[in-house]
Tab-separated table of C-alpha atoms in Angstrom:
chain	number	residue	atom	x	y	z
I	247	MET	CA	309.862	99.881	255.023
I	248	ALA	CA	308.498	99.966	258.543
I	249	LEU	CA	304.984	100.675	257.173
I	250	LYS	CA	305.362	97.635	254.707
I	251	GLN	CA	306.261	95.272	257.345
I	252	LEU	CA	303.419	96.039	259.454
I	253	ALA	CA	301.097	95.877	256.395
I	254	ILE	CA	302.346	92.299	256.184
I	255	LEU	CA	302.443	91.390	259.560
I	256	ALA	CA	298.625	93.039	259.677
I	257	LEU	CA	297.742	90.264	256.608
I	258	VAL	CA	299.211	86.888	258.044
I	259	ALA	CA	297.343	87.734	261.382
I	260	LEU	CA	294.521	88.544	259.329
I	261	THR	CA	294.872	85.214	257.878
I	262	LEU	CA	295.984	82.629	260.084
I	263	GLY	CA	292.619	84.972	261.928
I	264	ALA	CA	290.003	83.571	259.018
I	265	CYS	CA	291.526	80.587	259.247
I	266	GLU	CA	290.632	79.881	262.410
I	267	GLU	CA	287.475	80.831	262.488
I	268	GLN	CA	286.272	78.847	258.800
I	269	ARG	CA	284.041	76.351	259.531
I	270	SER	CA	285.640	72.793	259.671
I	271	ARG	CA	284.423	69.838	256.951
I	272	GLY	CA	285.917	66.473	255.661
I	273	ALA	CA	288.157	64.841	257.974
I	274	SER	CA	289.065	68.019	259.633
I	275	ARG	CA	285.832	68.073	261.611
I	276	HIS	CA	287.146	66.107	264.304
I	277	ASN	CA	289.418	69.178	264.907
I	278	ILE	CA	286.872	71.487	264.788
I	279	PRO	CA	288.370	74.495	267.142
I	280	ILE	CA	285.748	75.841	269.899
I	281	PRO	CA	285.650	79.439	268.271
I	282	SER	CA	287.783	83.073	269.818
I	283	ALA	CA	284.141	83.885	271.098
I	284	THR	CA	284.000	81.520	273.330
I	285	TYR	CA	288.126	81.632	274.291
I	286	ALA	CA	287.654	84.925	275.509
I	287	LEU	CA	283.928	84.107	277.347
I	288	MET	CA	285.433	81.507	279.709
I	289	SER	CA	288.462	83.579	280.131
I	290	GLU	CA	285.870	86.074	281.942
I	291	LYS	CA	283.818	83.546	283.414
I	292	GLY	CA	287.428	82.112	285.237
I	293	MET	CA	287.309	78.773	282.998
I	294	ASN	CA	289.958	76.785	280.504
I	295	LYS	CA	289.187	74.153	278.006
I	296	ASP	CA	290.414	71.359	279.947
I	297	GLN	CA	287.970	71.644	283.043
I	298	PRO	CA	285.093	69.480	282.625
I	299	VAL	CA	281.739	69.884	281.184
I	300	LEU	CA	278.444	68.914	281.516
I	301	ILE	CA	274.842	69.264	279.540
I	302	ARG	CA	271.589	70.439	279.824
I	303	SER	CA	268.832	70.382	277.731
I	304	TYR	CA	265.564	71.620	278.046
I	305	LYS	CA	262.094	70.861	275.128
I	306	LYS	CA	259.754	72.909	276.739
I	307	GLU	CA	261.415	76.025	276.390
I	308	SER	CA	264.101	74.340	273.361
I	309	GLU	CA	267.195	75.573	275.171
I	310	LEU	CA	270.468	73.502	275.421
I	311	GLU	CA	272.678	74.627	278.298
I	312	VAL	CA	277.070	73.290	277.984
I	313	TRP	CA	278.269	74.336	282.091
I	314	LYS	CA	281.958	73.975	283.022
I	315	ARG	CA	283.136	73.196	286.122
I	316	LYS	CA	285.672	76.108	287.781
I	317	ALA	CA	288.700	75.716	289.784
I	318	ASP	CA	286.660	75.519	293.223
I	319	GLY	CA	285.273	72.325	292.390
I	320	ARG	CA	281.536	73.509	290.891
I	321	TYR	CA	279.849	74.164	287.708
I	322	ALA	CA	278.814	77.350	286.583
I	323	LEU	CA	276.792	78.254	283.182
I	324	LEU	CA	279.059	79.238	280.023
I	325	LYS	CA	276.479	79.295	277.457
I	326	THR	CA	272.473	78.405	276.274
I	327	PHE	CA	271.963	77.657	272.750
I	328	PRO	CA	269.003	78.210	271.111
I	329	MET	CA	267.425	74.762	269.498
I	330	CYS	CA	266.873	74.886	266.020
I	331	ARG	CA	264.454	71.281	266.203
I	332	TRP	CA	263.075	68.675	268.323
I	333	SER	CA	260.230	65.839	267.988
I	334	GLY	CA	257.509	64.013	269.496
I	335	GLN	CA	256.193	65.367	272.764
I	336	LEU	CA	256.887	66.338	276.588
I	337	GLY	CA	257.738	63.074	278.215
I	338	PRO	CA	259.961	60.331	277.794
I	339	LYS	CA	261.306	57.962	274.936
I	340	VAL	CA	259.687	54.668	275.202
I	341	ARG	CA	259.944	52.388	271.816
I	342	GLU	CA	261.684	52.628	268.329
I	343	GLY	CA	260.090	54.604	266.188
I	344	ASP	CA	258.154	56.661	268.581
I	345	ARG	CA	259.765	59.658	267.560
I	346	MET	CA	260.471	61.024	271.383
I	347	ALA	CA	263.447	62.493	272.024
I	348	PRO	CA	265.052	61.011	275.671
I	349	GLU	CA	264.277	62.327	279.183
I	350	GLY	CA	266.763	61.417	281.931
I	351	PHE	CA	270.651	60.901	283.170
I	352	TYR	CA	272.822	59.560	280.002
I	353	ALA	CA	276.693	60.208	280.232
I	354	ILE	CA	278.581	60.567	277.013
I	355	THR	CA	281.798	58.788	276.689
I	356	PRO	CA	285.043	59.291	274.121
I	357	ALA	CA	283.371	56.578	272.206
I	358	GLN	CA	280.308	58.140	271.755
I	359	MET	CA	281.414	60.950	269.526
I	360	ASN	CA	280.991	60.875	265.935
I	361	PRO	CA	283.071	63.490	263.660
I	362	ASN	CA	281.791	61.125	260.561
I	363	SER	CA	278.360	62.568	261.057
I	364	SER	CA	275.744	62.871	257.857
I	365	TYR	CA	274.517	65.744	260.213
I	366	TYR	CA	277.786	67.372	260.090
I	367	VAL	CA	278.851	66.239	263.723
I	368	SER	CA	277.229	64.372	266.924
I	369	PHE	CA	277.724	62.374	269.569
I	370	ASN	CA	275.287	59.888	270.994
I	371	MET	CA	273.057	59.832	274.004
I	372	GLY	CA	273.333	56.910	275.251
I	373	TYR	CA	269.927	55.737	275.253
I	374	PRO	CA	268.896	53.251	276.872
I	375	ASN	CA	270.502	53.370	279.471
I	376	VAL	CA	270.315	51.302	282.813
I	377	TYR	CA	266.344	53.369	283.929
I	378	ASP	CA	265.375	52.785	279.891
I	379	ARG	CA	266.566	49.259	279.566
I	380	SER	CA	264.666	48.597	283.060
I	381	LEU	CA	261.452	49.105	281.933
I	382	GLY	CA	261.853	47.166	278.633
I	383	ARG	CA	262.497	50.807	276.171
I	384	THR	CA	263.776	50.210	273.305
I	385	GLY	CA	265.677	52.529	270.033
I	386	ALA	CA	268.989	53.190	269.654
I	387	HIS	CA	271.346	55.844	267.951
I	388	LEU	CA	269.191	59.187	269.642
I	389	MET	CA	271.432	61.760	269.159
I	390	VAL	CA	272.785	65.557	269.335
I	391	HIS	CA	273.587	66.615	265.890
I	392	GLY	CA	273.762	68.981	264.127
I	393	ALA	CA	270.999	69.752	260.388
I	394	CYS	CA	267.796	71.514	261.419
I	395	SER	CA	265.387	67.903	261.546
I	396	SER	CA	264.839	65.612	264.549
I	397	ALA	CA	262.907	62.365	264.678
I	398	GLY	CA	263.803	61.662	267.841
I	399	CYS	CA	267.516	63.463	268.924
I	400	TYR	CA	268.669	66.995	269.803
I	401	SER	CA	268.804	69.158	266.011
I	402	MET	CA	271.303	72.512	266.392
I	403	THR	CA	272.195	73.861	263.833
I	404	ASP	CA	275.764	73.035	262.943
I	405	ASP	CA	277.575	75.828	263.962
I	406	GLN	CA	275.777	74.619	267.170
I	407	ILE	CA	276.666	71.540	267.296
I	408	GLY	CA	280.738	71.795	266.281
I	409	GLU	CA	280.781	73.939	269.277
I	410	ILE	CA	279.376	71.699	271.607
I	411	TYR	CA	281.407	68.854	269.897
I	412	ALA	CA	284.803	70.836	270.260
I	413	LEU	CA	283.968	71.672	273.818
I	414	VAL	CA	282.856	68.058	274.879
I	415	ARG	CA	286.046	66.563	273.825
I	416	GLU	CA	288.976	69.208	275.093
I	417	ALA	CA	287.581	67.826	277.884
I	418	GLN	CA	288.006	64.604	277.680
I	419	ASN	CA	291.184	64.920	275.694
I	420	ALA	CA	291.481	66.509	279.189
I	421	GLY	CA	290.477	63.466	281.157
I	422	GLN	CA	286.859	63.320	282.017
I	423	ARG	CA	285.347	60.116	281.655
I	424	ALA	CA	282.774	60.759	280.433
I	425	VAL	CA	279.866	63.927	279.932
I	426	GLN	CA	276.800	64.291	282.502
I	427	MET	CA	273.617	65.502	280.163
I	428	GLN	CA	270.710	65.594	281.794
I	429	ALA	CA	267.655	65.920	279.125
I	430	LEU	CA	264.868	68.078	281.154
I	431	PRO	CA	261.309	68.315	279.906
I	432	PHE	CA	261.449	71.391	280.803
I	433	ARG	CA	262.702	74.162	283.159
I	434	MET	CA	262.139	72.833	287.156
I	435	THR	CA	260.603	75.600	288.115
I	436	PRO	CA	257.260	75.440	290.987
I	437	GLU	CA	255.395	76.859	288.517
I	438	ASN	CA	256.231	74.206	285.725
I	439	LEU	CA	255.439	71.934	287.852
I	440	ALA	CA	252.262	73.423	289.147
I	441	GLN	CA	251.044	73.455	285.905
I	442	HIS	CA	251.713	69.939	284.960
I	443	ARG	CA	250.574	68.336	288.319
I	444	LEU	CA	248.563	65.927	286.523
I	445	ASP	CA	250.212	65.171	283.470
I	446	PRO	CA	250.911	61.217	282.858
I	447	ASN	CA	254.607	61.777	283.601
I	448	ILE	CA	254.681	63.777	287.270
I	449	ALA	CA	256.223	61.267	289.091
I	450	PHE	CA	258.534	60.475	286.885
I	451	TRP	CA	259.601	64.451	286.115
I	452	LYS	CA	259.375	64.518	290.150
I	453	ASN	CA	262.642	61.690	290.172
I	454	LEU	CA	264.205	63.932	287.796
I	455	LYS	CA	263.877	66.794	290.050
I	456	GLN	CA	265.650	65.271	292.276
I	457	GLY	CA	269.032	65.035	290.549
I	458	SER	CA	268.230	68.555	289.120
I	459	ASP	CA	267.995	70.471	292.378
I	460	TYR	CA	271.286	68.810	293.689
I	461	PHE	CA	273.054	69.869	291.134
I	462	GLU	CA	271.283	73.136	290.608
I	463	VAL	CA	272.098	72.948	294.708
I	464	THR	CA	275.930	71.889	294.935
I	465	ARG	CA	276.605	73.127	291.409
I	466	ASP	CA	278.511	69.614	291.145
I	467	GLU	CA	277.172	67.318	289.084
I	468	PRO	CA	274.761	64.135	291.028
I	469	ALA	CA	276.056	60.455	291.042
I	470	VAL	CA	273.385	58.755	289.230
I	471	SER	CA	272.248	54.760	289.780
I	472	VAL	CA	269.239	53.318	289.403
I	473	ALA	CA	267.480	50.644	291.690
I	474	GLY	CA	263.444	50.152	291.770
I	475	SER	CA	263.135	51.520	287.707
I	476	ARG	CA	263.821	54.723	289.399
I	477	TYR	CA	267.176	57.000	289.367
I	478	VAL	CA	268.963	57.381	292.299
I	479	PHE	CA	271.029	60.488	293.238
I	480	ASN	CA	274.109	59.488	295.178
I	481	GLY	CA	273.275	56.614	296.520
I	482	GLY	CA	269.942	58.048	297.858
I	483	SER	CA	271.763	60.802	300.797
I	484	GLU	CA	270.357	64.143	300.038
I	485	PRO	CA	272.037	67.248	301.380
I	486	ALA	CA	270.298	69.491	304.146
I	487	GLU	CA	270.019	72.545	301.222
I	488	VAL	CA	268.112	70.264	299.101
I	489	ALA	CA	266.252	68.896	300.687
I	490	GLN	CA	265.342	72.336	302.175
I	491	LYS	CA	264.449	73.288	298.687
I	492	GLU	CA	263.047	70.749	297.952
I	493	HIS	CA	260.640	71.819	300.589
I	494	GLN	CA	260.862	75.029	299.187
I	495	ASP	CA	260.139	75.072	296.027
I	496	ALA	CA	256.197	71.924	297.320
I	497	SER	CA	255.508	74.934	299.809
I	498	ARG	CA	255.987	77.043	296.521
I	499	ILE	CA	253.279	74.656	293.920
I	500	ALA	CA	251.006	74.124	296.840
I	501	ALA	CA	250.504	78.037	297.271
I	502	LEU	CA	250.185	78.411	293.862
I	503	VAL	CA	247.503	75.034	293.183
I	504	ALA	CA	245.689	77.899	295.699
I	505	LYS	CA	245.594	80.523	294.054
I	506	GLY	CA	243.911	78.735	291.462
I	507	THR	CA	247.203	77.621	288.768
I	508	PRO	CA	245.380	75.369	285.778
I	509	ALA	CA	246.892	71.870	285.877
I	510	ILE	CA	247.646	71.691	282.239
I	511	ARG	CA	248.673	68.944	279.545
I	512	LEU	CA	251.050	70.135	276.133
I	513	VAL	CA	250.545	68.402	273.196
I	514	TYR	CA	252.205	69.483	270.506
I	515	ASP	CA	251.882	68.485	266.398
I	516	ASP	CA	255.708	67.421	266.626
I	517	GLY	CA	257.723	68.709	268.634
I	518	ASP	CA	259.130	72.094	268.395
I	519	GLN	CA	261.748	75.300	268.055
I	520	HIS	CA	263.393	77.954	269.792
I	521	PRO	CA	261.346	81.138	268.919
I	522	SER	CA	264.572	82.386	267.295
I	523	PHE	CA	264.582	79.584	264.774
I	524	LYS	CA	260.255	79.843	264.334
I	525	ARG	CA	260.603	83.172	263.749
I	526	ALA	CA	263.256	82.863	261.175
I	527	LEU	CA	261.397	80.316	259.994
I	528	ALA	CA	258.266	82.505	259.719
I	529	ALA	CA	260.214	85.424	258.135
I	530	GLY	CA	262.363	83.325	255.479
I	531	GLY	CA	260.240	80.279	254.620
I	532	ALA	CA	262.300	76.680	255.484
I	533	GLU	CA	265.062	76.821	252.641
I	534	ALA	CA	266.515	79.794	253.951
I	535	LEU	CA	266.306	78.258	257.596
I	536	ASN	CA	267.952	74.877	255.818
I	537	ARG	CA	271.081	76.917	254.157
I	538	THR	CA	271.344	78.972	257.189
I	539	ALA	CA	270.984	75.925	259.567
I	540	SER	CA	272.640	72.907	257.888
I	541	TRP	CA	275.025	74.215	255.730
I	542	ALA	CA	277.536	71.875	256.238
I	543	SER	CA	275.091	67.557	256.935
I	544	ARG	CA	273.196	66.121	254.163
I	545	ASP	CA	270.238	68.030	253.118
I	546	VAL	CA	267.611	66.577	254.988
I	547	GLY	CA	265.559	70.035	255.102
I	548	ILE	CA	263.791	71.320	258.398
I	549	SER	CA	261.429	68.176	259.376
I	550	ARG	CA	257.563	68.696	259.517
I	551	GLU	CA	257.854	71.876	259.183
I	552	ASP	CA	253.677	72.291	259.286
I	553	ALA	CA	254.466	71.237	262.667
I	554	LEU	CA	256.215	74.263	263.912
I	555	ALA	CA	253.569	77.531	262.373
I	556	SER	CA	251.918	77.391	265.821
I	557	GLY	CA	252.663	76.210	269.361
I	558	PRO	CA	251.161	73.778	271.130
I	559	ARG	CA	247.677	72.817	272.108
I	560	VAL	CA	246.739	73.386	275.822
I	561	VAL	CA	244.786	70.982	277.569
I	562	VAL	CA	242.886	72.480	280.386
I	563	LEU	CA	242.402	69.442	283.451
I	564	ASP	CA	240.196	69.109	285.921
I	565	ASP	CA	241.315	68.169	289.531
I	566	LYS	CA	240.618	64.629	288.429
I	567	GLY	CA	242.685	65.031	285.595
I	568	ARG	CA	240.024	65.086	282.796
I	569	ALA	CA	240.380	67.470	279.988
I	570	LYS	CA	237.940	70.140	280.492
I	571	ALA	CA	239.102	72.257	277.172
I	572	THR	CA	241.436	72.310	274.444
I	573	VAL	CA	243.118	75.636	273.271
I	574	ARG	CA	246.140	76.833	271.151
I	575	ALA	CA	248.585	78.347	272.238
I	576	ALA	CA	251.027	80.566	270.144
I	577	SER	CA	254.160	79.456	271.010
I	578	ALA	CA	255.260	77.191	274.151
I	579	ASP	CA	255.969	80.534	275.907
I	580	GLU	CA	254.865	81.069	279.088
I	581	ASN	CA	252.513	83.926	278.867
I	582	ALA	CA	251.443	82.162	275.564
I	583	ILE	CA	249.912	79.828	277.322
I	584	LEU	CA	248.576	81.654	279.757
I	585	ALA	CA	247.598	83.630	277.580
I	586	ALA	CA	245.229	80.512	275.878
I	587	VAL	CA	244.448	78.839	279.684
I	588	SER	CA	242.623	82.600	279.934
I	589	ALA	CA	240.706	82.557	277.220
I	590	ALA	CA	239.559	78.859	277.287
I	591	PRO	CA	235.668	78.083	277.378
I	592	VAL	CA	234.580	77.820	281.009
I	593	GLU	CA	232.349	74.771	281.610
I	594	GLU	CA	229.431	76.031	284.506
I	595	ALA	CA	227.856	73.446	286.800
I	596	ALA	CA	224.610	72.298	285.871
I	597	LYS	CA	222.214	74.548	288.816
I	598	PRO	CA	219.208	73.055	289.469
I	599	GLU	CA	215.484	73.880	288.583
I	600	THR	CA	214.413	76.322	290.621
I	601	ALA	CA	210.045	77.046	291.023
I	602	LYS	CA	208.721	79.714	289.135
I	603	THR	CA	206.432	82.264	291.166
I	604	GLU	CA	203.292	82.582	289.409
I	605	PRO	CA	201.049	85.119	290.088
I	606	VAL	CA	198.077	83.895	292.441
I	607	LYS	CA	194.523	84.666	290.763
I	608	ALA	CA	191.838	85.578	293.989
I	609	GLU	CA	189.155	83.106	293.301
I	610	ALA	CA	192.621	80.298	293.628
I	611	ALA	CA	192.606	81.881	297.846
I	612	LYS	CA	189.718	80.599	298.512
I	613	PRO	CA	189.440	77.487	300.504
I	614	ALA	CA	189.109	74.794	298.252
I	615	THR	CA	185.985	72.172	298.647
I	616	LYS	CA	187.424	69.487	296.657
I	617	PRO	CA	191.144	68.389	295.432
I	618	VAL	CA	192.174	70.994	292.371
I	619	ALA	CA	194.238	68.933	290.301
I	620	THR	CA	198.385	70.650	289.815
I	621	PRO	CA	200.161	70.574	286.848
I	622	ALA	CA	202.642	67.997	287.046
I	623	MET	CA	205.312	70.701	286.392
I	624	THR	CA	204.565	72.437	289.439
I	625	GLN	CA	204.515	69.499	291.243
I	626	LEU	CA	207.893	68.568	290.369
I	627	ALA	CA	208.765	71.758	290.932
I	628	ARG	CA	207.907	72.209	294.871
I	629	VAL	CA	209.955	68.878	295.617
I	630	GLN	CA	213.119	70.961	294.364
I	631	PRO	CA	216.514	70.453	296.793
I	632	GLY	CA	215.752	72.858	299.285
I	633	ASN	CA	211.554	73.029	299.301
I	634	ALA	CA	210.704	72.183	302.982
I	635	GLU	CA	207.684	71.324	301.673
I	636	PRO	CA	206.901	68.390	299.832
I	637	GLY	CA	204.171	68.589	296.411
I	638	PRO	CA	201.894	65.941	296.135
I	639	ALA	CA	202.261	62.610	294.399
I	640	LEU	CA	202.070	62.894	290.483
I	641	ALA	CA	198.448	62.169	289.697
I	642	SER	CA	198.087	58.647	287.635
I	643	ALA	CA	197.542	58.403	283.749
I	644	GLY	CA	193.564	57.468	284.822
I	645	SER	CA	193.091	60.985	286.588
I	646	ALA	CA	194.746	63.425	284.116
I	647	PRO	CA	193.411	64.755	281.788
I	648	VAL	CA	194.317	63.564	278.265
I	649	GLN	CA	195.166	67.320	277.259
I	650	ASP	CA	197.575	66.895	279.848
I	651	LYS	CA	199.233	63.609	278.533
I	652	THR	CA	201.943	65.724	276.771
I	653	LEU	CA	202.675	67.682	279.776
I	654	LEU	CA	203.442	64.373	281.391
I	655	GLN	CA	205.432	63.083	279.351
I	656	ARG	CA	207.267	66.439	278.920
I	657	THR	CA	207.564	66.656	282.566
I	658	LEU	CA	209.087	63.007	282.840
I	659	GLY	CA	212.012	64.051	281.010
I	660	PHE	CA	213.143	65.532	284.149
I	661	VAL	CA	213.064	62.993	286.038
I	662	PRO	CA	216.717	62.422	285.610
I	663	PHE	CA	218.055	65.226	287.565
I	664	PHE	CA	216.545	63.958	290.645
I	665	GLY	CA	218.644	60.475	290.967
I	666	GLY	CA	218.082	59.074	287.391
I	667	SER	CA	220.407	57.582	284.809
I	668	ALA	CA	220.869	61.479	282.912
I	669	PRO	CA	223.937	60.977	280.104
I	670	ASP	CA	227.429	62.104	281.920
I	671	ALA	CA	228.757	65.661	281.366
I	672	THR	CA	232.097	63.930	281.855
I	673	GLN	CA	231.748	61.926	278.758
I	674	SER	CA	230.416	64.848	276.027
I	675	ALA	CA	233.828	66.243	274.326
I	676	ALA	CA	235.469	69.189	275.218
I	677	PRO	CA	234.861	72.488	274.048
I	678	VAL	CA	238.236	72.978	271.285
I	679	ALA	CA	239.001	77.090	271.239
I	680	ASP	CA	241.655	78.565	268.776
I	681	VAL	CA	243.356	81.753	270.521
I	682	ALA	CA	246.173	82.006	268.022
I	683	VAL	CA	245.775	82.049	263.680
I	684	GLN	CA	244.994	78.152	263.102
I	685	VAL	CA	247.256	76.544	260.538
I	686	PRO	CA	245.578	75.900	257.513
I	687	GLY	CA	245.150	72.479	257.271
I	688	THR	CA	245.307	71.862	261.036
I	689	PRO	CA	243.119	69.741	262.474
I	690	SER	CA	241.337	70.482	265.321
I	691	ASN	CA	241.708	66.960	267.785
I	692	VAL	CA	244.072	66.929	270.087
I	693	THR	CA	246.346	64.186	267.982
I	694	ALA	CA	247.056	64.049	264.670
I	695	PRO	CA	248.393	61.407	262.427
I	696	LEU	CA	251.738	62.514	261.224
I	697	PRO	CA	252.187	62.378	257.594
I	698	PRO	CA	255.582	60.111	255.511
I	699	ARG	CA	258.526	60.717	257.327
I	700	ARG	CA	261.030	63.706	254.901
I	701	ALA	CA	264.006	61.500	256.452
I	702	THR	CA	263.706	57.887	256.811
I	703	ASN	CA	267.873	57.915	257.720
I	704	LEU	CA	266.937	59.643	260.989
I	705	ARG	CA	266.654	56.673	262.685
I	706	THR	CA	267.633	53.103	262.222
I	707	SER	CA	266.129	49.880	263.495
I	708	ARG	CA	268.813	48.919	265.997
I	709	LEU	CA	268.078	47.496	269.383
I	710	ASP	CA	271.093	48.834	271.752
I	711	SER	CA	274.492	48.743	271.082
I	712	SER	CA	277.372	48.573	273.621
I	713	PRO	CA	279.151	52.310	274.007
I	714	ALA	CA	282.245	50.278	272.993
I	715	ALA	CA	280.121	49.164	269.810
I	716	TYR	CA	279.340	52.556	269.099
I	717	ALA	CA	282.785	53.535	267.262
I	718	SER	CA	282.110	51.009	264.502
I	719	GLN	CA	278.855	52.250	263.663
I	720	PHE	CA	278.907	55.343	263.253
I	721	ALA	CA	281.111	55.746	260.010
I	722	GLY	CA	279.089	57.398	257.855
I	723	THR	CA	276.136	57.419	259.995
I	724	ARG	CA	274.983	60.825	261.754
């Protein structure tokens, strides 16, 4: 009898566990539970579900982090999620339809949470914020959502967004008024900043780094405001520890540049995804990844899977920010980028012509009784930079032998090297080399026209809406 009761209790426990972990659908999505494994992780790290959360995302690394504030008031990393898809390029979103995922500091309020999304669940980042509007930037409903498809959003798998949504919801239910999201182009390391030092967005990225540095040093979210079309953190005040980190990073960047770290710009075919998803895509194909990643979202497929077959193009820049060479990297991984740069063709500087020494015949050594005609090529060679002895002037057309006329014409073609108007070598196209297997049909130019979007319903045409209007706009969308 006791054995039978024990078996019944075990069956009930197993059933309850299965119910807890089952995927939420339909109207129950607003109450998606936090997975039991995440509860265990929070307990291990001294956290609970009610503590405030903070989100950090990185395009280049294709990762999204969830941080939680602990009892001592400092944030600690709870979990890092690989990102299934983001679109566009590194850099901020500027206008509606540019496919760019936003970069900056955003606040996610309860009104921006959408449990009725077409892409399982989602939350609105709050683009355009005050900073974006100060620069006249346009666009609306830029989300973090499910479905491995993006046209300007950060896209996670349905399981991932369900967990992230639940963590944010519980913190908001416990009183957190707004969750800060720090959307960054890459991890703000000296290595990344040294490589991207000549990118057109570098001033903006350095501004973002100020807020990022504050968080990394203090483990507290910075107070964010905007003045003079720049982010201002904590009213402009900066703790000594943050200033020290900025100084150390600047010294490290200078050392990396002095060691020869190349300046580069990354150009994506259309955004990227985490290497784990790229491997799954290569192994099983787009349909298999779509079934796994988007089990509860409207079926829109994997956006631009053709753009994910290889890594970005790496544009190697000279000291003035001009392209020297463009090579294809196997992936956005740091080692793959460095390998691509090392394989880039090296442009050698043009070397001045040097005079060729011809054997002197015996009779030429005798004193000449009258001027001896000197070939025009030899005369030009004698006035090359570094020769102390000036050569004689070019013979006039009348005194030159008839048979030397063609030689003289050829010689005059070298005159631009001595101050003429030679073609500017910088205007020639930069050499392109592929160090990874080229995707069939991939153009060799840096940018390419994008094919028609597979899912036109990923973006609306409306401009900025107030946070209060989000709730009424969300029904049946995202």
